[in-house]
mmCIF file of C-alpha atoms in Angstrom:
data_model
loop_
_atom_site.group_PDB
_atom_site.id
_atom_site.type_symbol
_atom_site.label_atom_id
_atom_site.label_comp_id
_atom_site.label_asym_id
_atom_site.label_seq_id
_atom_site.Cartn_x
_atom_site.Cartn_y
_atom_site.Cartn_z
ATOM 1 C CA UNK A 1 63.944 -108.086 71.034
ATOM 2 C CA UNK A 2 67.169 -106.627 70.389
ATOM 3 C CA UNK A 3 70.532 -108.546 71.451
ATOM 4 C CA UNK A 4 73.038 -105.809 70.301
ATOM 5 C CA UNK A 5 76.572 -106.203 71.584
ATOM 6 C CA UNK A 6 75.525 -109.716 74.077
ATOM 7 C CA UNK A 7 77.602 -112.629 73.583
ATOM 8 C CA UNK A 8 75.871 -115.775 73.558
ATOM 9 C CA UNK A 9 77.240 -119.284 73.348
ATOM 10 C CA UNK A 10 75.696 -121.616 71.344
ATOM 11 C CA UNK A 11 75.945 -125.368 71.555
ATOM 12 C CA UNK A 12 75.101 -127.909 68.667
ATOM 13 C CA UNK A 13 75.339 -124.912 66.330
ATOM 14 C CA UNK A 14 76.735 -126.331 63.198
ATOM 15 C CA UNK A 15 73.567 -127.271 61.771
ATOM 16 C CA UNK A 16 69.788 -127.370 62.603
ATOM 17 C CA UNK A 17 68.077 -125.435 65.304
ATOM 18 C CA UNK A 18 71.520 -124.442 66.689
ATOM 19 C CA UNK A 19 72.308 -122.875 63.800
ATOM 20 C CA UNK A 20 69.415 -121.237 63.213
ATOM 21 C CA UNK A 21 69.439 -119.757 66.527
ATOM 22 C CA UNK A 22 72.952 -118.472 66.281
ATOM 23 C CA UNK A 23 71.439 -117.143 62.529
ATOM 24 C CA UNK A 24 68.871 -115.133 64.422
ATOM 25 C CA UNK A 25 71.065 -114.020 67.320
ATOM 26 C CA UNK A 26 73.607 -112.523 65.218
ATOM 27 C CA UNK A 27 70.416 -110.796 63.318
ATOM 28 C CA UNK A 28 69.657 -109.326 66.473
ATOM 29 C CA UNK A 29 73.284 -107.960 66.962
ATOM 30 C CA UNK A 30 74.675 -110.207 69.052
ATOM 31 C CA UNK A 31 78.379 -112.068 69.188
ATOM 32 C CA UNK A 32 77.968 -115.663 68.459
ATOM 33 C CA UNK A 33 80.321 -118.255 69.450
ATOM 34 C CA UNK A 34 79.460 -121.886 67.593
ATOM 35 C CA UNK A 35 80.238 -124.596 70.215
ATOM 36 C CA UNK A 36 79.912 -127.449 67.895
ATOM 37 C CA UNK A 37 82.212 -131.065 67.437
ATOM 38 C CA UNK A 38 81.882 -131.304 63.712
ATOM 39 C CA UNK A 39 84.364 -128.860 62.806
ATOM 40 C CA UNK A 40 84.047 -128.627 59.303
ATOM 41 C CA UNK A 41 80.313 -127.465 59.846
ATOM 42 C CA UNK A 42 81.295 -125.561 62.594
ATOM 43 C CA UNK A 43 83.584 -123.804 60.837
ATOM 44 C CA UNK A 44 81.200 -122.960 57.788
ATOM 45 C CA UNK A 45 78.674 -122.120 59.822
ATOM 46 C CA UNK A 46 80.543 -119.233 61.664
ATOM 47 C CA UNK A 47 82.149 -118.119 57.854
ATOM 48 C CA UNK A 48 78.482 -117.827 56.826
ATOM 49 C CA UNK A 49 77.298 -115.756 59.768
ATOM 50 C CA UNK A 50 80.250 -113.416 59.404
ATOM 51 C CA UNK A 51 78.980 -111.801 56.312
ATOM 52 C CA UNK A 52 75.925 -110.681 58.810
ATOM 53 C CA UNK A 53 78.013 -110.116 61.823
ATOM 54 C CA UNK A 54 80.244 -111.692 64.270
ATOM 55 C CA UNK A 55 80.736 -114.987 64.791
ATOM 56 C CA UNK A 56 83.725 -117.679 65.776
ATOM 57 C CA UNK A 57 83.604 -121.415 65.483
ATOM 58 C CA UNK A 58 85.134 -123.013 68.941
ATOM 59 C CA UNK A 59 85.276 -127.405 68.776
ATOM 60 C CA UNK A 60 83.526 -128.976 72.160
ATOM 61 C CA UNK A 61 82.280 -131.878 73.313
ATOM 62 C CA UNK A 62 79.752 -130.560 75.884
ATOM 63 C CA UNK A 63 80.168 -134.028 77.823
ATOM 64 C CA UNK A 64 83.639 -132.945 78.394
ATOM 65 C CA UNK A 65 84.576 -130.933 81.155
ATOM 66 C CA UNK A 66 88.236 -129.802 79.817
ATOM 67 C CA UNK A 67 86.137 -129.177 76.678
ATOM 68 C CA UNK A 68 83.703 -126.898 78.553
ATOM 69 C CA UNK A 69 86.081 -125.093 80.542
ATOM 70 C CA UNK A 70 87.900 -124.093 77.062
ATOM 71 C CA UNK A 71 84.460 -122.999 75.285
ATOM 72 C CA UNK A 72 84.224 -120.445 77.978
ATOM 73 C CA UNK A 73 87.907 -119.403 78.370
ATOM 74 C CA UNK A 74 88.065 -118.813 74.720
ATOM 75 C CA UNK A 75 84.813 -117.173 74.986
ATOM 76 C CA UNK A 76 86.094 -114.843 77.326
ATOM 77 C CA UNK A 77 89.039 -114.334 75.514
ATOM 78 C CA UNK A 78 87.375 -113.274 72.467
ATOM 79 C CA UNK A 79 85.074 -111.190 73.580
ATOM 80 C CA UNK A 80 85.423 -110.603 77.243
ATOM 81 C CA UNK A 81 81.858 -111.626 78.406
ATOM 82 C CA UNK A 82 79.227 -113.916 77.943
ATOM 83 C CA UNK A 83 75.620 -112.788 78.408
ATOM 84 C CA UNK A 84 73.804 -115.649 76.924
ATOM 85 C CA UNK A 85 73.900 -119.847 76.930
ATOM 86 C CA UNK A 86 71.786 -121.616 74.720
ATOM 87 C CA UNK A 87 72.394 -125.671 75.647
ATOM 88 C CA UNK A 88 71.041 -126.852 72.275
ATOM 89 C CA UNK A 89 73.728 -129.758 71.789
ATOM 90 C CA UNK A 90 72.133 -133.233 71.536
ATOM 91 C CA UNK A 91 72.040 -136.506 70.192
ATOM 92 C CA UNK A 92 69.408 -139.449 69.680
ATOM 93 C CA UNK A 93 69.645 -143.410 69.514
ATOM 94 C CA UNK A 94 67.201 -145.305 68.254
ATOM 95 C CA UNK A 95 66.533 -148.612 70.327
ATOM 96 C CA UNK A 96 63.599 -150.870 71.400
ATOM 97 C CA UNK A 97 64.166 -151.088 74.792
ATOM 98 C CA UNK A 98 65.440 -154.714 75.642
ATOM 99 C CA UNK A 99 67.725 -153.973 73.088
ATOM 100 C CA UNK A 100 69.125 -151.110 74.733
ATOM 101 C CA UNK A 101 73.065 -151.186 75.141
ATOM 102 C CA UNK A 102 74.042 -149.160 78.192
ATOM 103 C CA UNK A 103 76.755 -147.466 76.697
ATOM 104 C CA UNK A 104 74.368 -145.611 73.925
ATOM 105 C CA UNK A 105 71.936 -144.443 77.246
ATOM 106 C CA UNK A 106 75.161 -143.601 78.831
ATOM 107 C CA UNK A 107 76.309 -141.363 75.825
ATOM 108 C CA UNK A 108 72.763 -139.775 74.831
ATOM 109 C CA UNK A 109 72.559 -138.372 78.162
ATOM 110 C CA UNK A 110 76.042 -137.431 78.973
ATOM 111 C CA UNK A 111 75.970 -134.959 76.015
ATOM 112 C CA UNK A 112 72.398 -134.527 76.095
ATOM 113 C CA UNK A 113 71.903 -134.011 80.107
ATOM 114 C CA UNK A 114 75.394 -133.441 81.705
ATOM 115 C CA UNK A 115 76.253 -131.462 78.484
ATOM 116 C CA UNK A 116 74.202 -128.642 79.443
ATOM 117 C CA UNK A 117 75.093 -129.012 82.850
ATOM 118 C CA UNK A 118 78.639 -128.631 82.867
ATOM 119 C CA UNK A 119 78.073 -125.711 80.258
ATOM 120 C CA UNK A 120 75.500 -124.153 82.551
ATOM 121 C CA UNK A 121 77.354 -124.451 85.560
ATOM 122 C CA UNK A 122 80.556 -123.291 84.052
ATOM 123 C CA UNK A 123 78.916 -120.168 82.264
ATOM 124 C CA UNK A 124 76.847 -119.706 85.326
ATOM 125 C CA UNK A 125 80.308 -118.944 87.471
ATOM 126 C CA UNK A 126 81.194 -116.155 85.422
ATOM 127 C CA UNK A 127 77.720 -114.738 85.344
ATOM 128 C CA UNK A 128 77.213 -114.504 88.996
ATOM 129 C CA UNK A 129 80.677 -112.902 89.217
ATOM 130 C CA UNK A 130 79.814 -110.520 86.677
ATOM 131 C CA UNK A 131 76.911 -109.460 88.874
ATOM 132 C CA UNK A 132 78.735 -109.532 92.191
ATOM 133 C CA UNK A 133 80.891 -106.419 90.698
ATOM 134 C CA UNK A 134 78.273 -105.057 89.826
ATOM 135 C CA UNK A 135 77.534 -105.958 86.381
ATOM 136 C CA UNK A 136 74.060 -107.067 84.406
ATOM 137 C CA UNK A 137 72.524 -110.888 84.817
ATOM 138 C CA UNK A 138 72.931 -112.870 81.716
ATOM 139 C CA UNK A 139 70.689 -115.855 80.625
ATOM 140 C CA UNK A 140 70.811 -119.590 79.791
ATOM 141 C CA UNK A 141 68.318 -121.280 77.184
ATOM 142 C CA UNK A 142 67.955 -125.174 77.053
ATOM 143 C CA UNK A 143 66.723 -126.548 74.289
ATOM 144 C CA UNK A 144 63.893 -129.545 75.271
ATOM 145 C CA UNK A 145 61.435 -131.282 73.403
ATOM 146 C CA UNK A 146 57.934 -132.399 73.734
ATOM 147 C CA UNK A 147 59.394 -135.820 74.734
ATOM 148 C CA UNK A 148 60.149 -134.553 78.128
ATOM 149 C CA UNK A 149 56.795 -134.958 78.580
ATOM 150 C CA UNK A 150 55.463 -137.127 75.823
ATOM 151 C CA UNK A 151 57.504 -141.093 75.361
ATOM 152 C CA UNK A 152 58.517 -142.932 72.400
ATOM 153 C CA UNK A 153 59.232 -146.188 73.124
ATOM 154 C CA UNK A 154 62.245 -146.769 70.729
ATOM 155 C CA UNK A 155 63.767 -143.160 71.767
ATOM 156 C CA UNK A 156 64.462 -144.318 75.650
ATOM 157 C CA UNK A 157 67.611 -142.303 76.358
ATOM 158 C CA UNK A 158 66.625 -139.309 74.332
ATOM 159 C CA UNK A 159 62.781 -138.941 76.231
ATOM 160 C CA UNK A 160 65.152 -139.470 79.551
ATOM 161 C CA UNK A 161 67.497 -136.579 78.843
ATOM 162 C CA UNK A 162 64.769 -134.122 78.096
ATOM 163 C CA UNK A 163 63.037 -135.001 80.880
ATOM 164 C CA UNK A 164 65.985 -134.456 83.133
ATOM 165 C CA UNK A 165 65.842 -131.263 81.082
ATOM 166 C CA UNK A 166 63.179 -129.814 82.534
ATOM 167 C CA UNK A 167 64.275 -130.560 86.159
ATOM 168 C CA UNK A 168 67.610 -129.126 85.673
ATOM 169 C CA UNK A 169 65.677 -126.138 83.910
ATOM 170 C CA UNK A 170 63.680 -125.915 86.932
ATOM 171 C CA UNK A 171 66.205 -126.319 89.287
ATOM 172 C CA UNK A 172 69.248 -124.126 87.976
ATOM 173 C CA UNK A 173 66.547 -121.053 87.571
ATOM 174 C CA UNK A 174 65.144 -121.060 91.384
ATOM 175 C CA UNK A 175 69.340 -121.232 92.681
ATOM 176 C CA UNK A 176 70.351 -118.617 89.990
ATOM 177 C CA UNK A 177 67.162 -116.326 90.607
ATOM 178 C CA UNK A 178 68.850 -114.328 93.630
ATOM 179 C CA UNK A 179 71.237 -113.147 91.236
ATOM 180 C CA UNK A 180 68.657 -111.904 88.324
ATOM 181 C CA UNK A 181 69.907 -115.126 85.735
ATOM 182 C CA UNK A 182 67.179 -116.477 84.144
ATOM 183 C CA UNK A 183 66.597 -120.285 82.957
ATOM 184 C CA UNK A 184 64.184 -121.521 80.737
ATOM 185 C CA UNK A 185 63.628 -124.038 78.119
ATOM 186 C CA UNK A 186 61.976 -124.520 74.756
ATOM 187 C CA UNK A 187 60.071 -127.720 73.722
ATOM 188 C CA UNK A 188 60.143 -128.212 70.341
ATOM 189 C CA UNK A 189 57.564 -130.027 68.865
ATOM 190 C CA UNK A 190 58.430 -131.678 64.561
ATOM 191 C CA UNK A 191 60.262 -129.738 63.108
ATOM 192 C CA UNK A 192 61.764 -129.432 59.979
ATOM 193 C CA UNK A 193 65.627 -130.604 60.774
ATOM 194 C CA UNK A 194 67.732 -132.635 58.261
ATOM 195 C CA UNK A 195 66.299 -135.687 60.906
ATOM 196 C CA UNK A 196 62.887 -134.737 59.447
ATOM 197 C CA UNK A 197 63.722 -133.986 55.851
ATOM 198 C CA UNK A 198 62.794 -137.619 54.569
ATOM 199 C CA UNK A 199 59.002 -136.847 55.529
ATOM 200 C CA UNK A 200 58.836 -134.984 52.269
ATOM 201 C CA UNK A 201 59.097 -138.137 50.391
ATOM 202 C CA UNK A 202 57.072 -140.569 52.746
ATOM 203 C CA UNK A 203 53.373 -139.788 52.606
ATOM 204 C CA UNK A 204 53.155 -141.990 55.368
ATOM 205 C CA UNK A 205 55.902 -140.206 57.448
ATOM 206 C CA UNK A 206 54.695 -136.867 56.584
ATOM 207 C CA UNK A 207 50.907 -138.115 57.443
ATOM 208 C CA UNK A 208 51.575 -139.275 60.879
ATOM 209 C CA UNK A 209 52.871 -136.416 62.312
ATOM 210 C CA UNK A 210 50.811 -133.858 60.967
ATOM 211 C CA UNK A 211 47.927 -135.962 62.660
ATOM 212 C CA UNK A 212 49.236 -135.236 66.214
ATOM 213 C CA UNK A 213 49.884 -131.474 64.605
ATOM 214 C CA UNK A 214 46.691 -129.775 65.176
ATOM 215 C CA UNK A 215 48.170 -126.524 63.007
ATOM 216 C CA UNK A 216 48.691 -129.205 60.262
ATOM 217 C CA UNK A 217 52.476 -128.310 59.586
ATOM 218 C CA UNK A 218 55.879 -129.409 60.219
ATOM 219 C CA UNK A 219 57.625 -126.267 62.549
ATOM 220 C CA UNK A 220 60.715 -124.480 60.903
ATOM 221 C CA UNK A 221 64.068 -124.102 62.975
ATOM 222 C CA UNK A 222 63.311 -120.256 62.774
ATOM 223 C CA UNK A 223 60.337 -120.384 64.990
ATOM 224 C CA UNK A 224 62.428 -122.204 67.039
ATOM 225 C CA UNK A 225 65.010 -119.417 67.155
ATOM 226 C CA UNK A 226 62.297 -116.850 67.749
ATOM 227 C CA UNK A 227 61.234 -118.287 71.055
ATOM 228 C CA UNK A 228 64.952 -118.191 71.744
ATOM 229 C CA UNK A 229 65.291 -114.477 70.668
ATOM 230 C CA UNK A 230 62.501 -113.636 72.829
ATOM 231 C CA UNK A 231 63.606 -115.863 76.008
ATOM 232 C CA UNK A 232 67.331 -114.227 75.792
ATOM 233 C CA UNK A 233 66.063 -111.167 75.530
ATOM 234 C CA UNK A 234 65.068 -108.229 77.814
ATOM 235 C CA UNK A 235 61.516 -108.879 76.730
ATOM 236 C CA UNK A 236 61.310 -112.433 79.389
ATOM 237 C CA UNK A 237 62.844 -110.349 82.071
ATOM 238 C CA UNK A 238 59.948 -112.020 84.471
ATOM 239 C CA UNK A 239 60.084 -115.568 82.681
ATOM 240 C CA UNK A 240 62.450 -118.327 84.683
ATOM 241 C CA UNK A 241 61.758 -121.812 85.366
ATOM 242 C CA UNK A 242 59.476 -122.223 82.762
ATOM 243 C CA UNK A 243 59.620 -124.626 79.496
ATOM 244 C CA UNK A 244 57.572 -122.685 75.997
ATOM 245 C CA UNK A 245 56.409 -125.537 73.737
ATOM 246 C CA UNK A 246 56.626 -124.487 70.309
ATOM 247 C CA UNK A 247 54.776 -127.639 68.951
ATOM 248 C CA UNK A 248 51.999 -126.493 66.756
ATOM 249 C CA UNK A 249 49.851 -127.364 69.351
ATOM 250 C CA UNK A 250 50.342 -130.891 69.791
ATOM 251 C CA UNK A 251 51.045 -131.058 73.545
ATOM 252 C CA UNK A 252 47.290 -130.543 74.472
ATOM 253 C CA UNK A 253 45.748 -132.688 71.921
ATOM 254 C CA UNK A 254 44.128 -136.006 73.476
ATOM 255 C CA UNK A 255 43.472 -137.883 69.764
ATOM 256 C CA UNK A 256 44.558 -137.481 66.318
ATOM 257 C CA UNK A 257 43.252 -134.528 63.672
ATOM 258 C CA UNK A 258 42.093 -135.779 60.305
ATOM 259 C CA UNK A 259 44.506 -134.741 57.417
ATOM 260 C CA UNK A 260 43.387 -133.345 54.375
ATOM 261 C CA UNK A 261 44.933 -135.557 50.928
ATOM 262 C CA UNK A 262 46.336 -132.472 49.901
ATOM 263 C CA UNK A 263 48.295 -131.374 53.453
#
């Protein structure tokens, strides 16, 4: 699943899954490019991957379209291509519903939602003119969740943007298929972010989601990054449209699994 010399845009790198996809990327041998607003993590995070090979830290607000068209100008201007988009920038706000306030649904899924459109649509132009003259189809990866399918009710916005995920997944791969790009999504399932981190100390945390967990584990952002390997890779060259839950198998389960005292 080799990515040697592709350059691949990452958004929402700094920390988490992001940056533990553009970890594996650069692994792989590709060119990262951390698309991130929290500079100061941004910035360490592309210092850290440049002792394994190369990376640059680049400040955008996906939910700005100045923003955008600067990620992929400076993109260019770095390294003169870009083969790969992973949309992994997002954000959550935690609300019972009548509680609401319009302007945190509005932000959730402007970054979360028109984020990855503006970056898809922008990095989509210079793909398809890359293949007009003749030159190779890139790919775009959104990052999803198993709450485009599954709700929780104090996570309104969030469940909303991933579900709009999986259209727009749907919907950019079938009008960027007659030019070989491919689109597809991963749906995370728990996994071990610094969201999740306090589950270590809360038997109770930790207990309820390894009971909708049939593989009785919290996921690590690595697994995560795998799927992503494999889905920007030459290895999905038939895979578009489609949405790969990585969930330790919670999207088919229909009850809750006994836990062991000692899981």
């Amino acid at each position: 699943m080799s990515l040697e010399n592709k350059v691949a845009i990452i958004t929402g790198a700094a920390r988490g899954i992001g940056f533990a996809v553009a970890k594996r990327f650069v692994a792989d041998g590709a060119k990262v490019v951390i698309a991130d607003v929290d500079d100061e993590a941004g910035e360490a995070a592309a210092e850290d991957l440049k002792s394994q090979g190369e990376a640059m830290y680049i400040h955008c607000n996906v939910a700005e379209r100045l923003d955008v068209r600067n990620l992929v100008a400076e993109t260019l201007n770095a390294y003169g291509d870009i083969d790969v988009l992973v949309n992994n920038a997002g954000i959550v706000v935690g609300a019972d519903f009548l509680d609401l306030e319009e302007e945190d649904f509005e932000r959730v899924l402007s970054i979360n939602l028109k984020g990855a459109f503006l970056c898809s649509q922008a990095v989509a132009r210079h793909m398809v003119e890359k293949v007009q003259n003749g030159g190779e189809p890139g790919c775009i990866v959104n990052m999803s969740s198993v709450n485009s399918v599954l709700a929780i009710p104090n996570q309104i916005p969030y469940c909303v943007s991933k579900g709009g995920m999986s259209q727009l997944t749907k919907t950019t791969a079938l009008s960027l298929a007659q030019y070989g790009i491919r689109v597809n999504a991963i749906g995370p399932g728990s996994i071990m972010t610094e969201m999740l981190a306090s589950v270590n100390s809360d038997p109770a945390a930790k207990n309820r989601i390894l009971s909708r967990t049939p593989m009785l584990r919290v996921g690590e952002p690595s697994e995560i990054a795998s799927v992503a390997a494999f889905l920007a890779s030459s290895d999905a060259s038939y895979v578009t449209g489609q949405t790969i839950f990585a969930d330790g198998g919670r999207m088919p389960l229909n009850y809750t699994v006994a836990v062991p005292d000692d899981a």
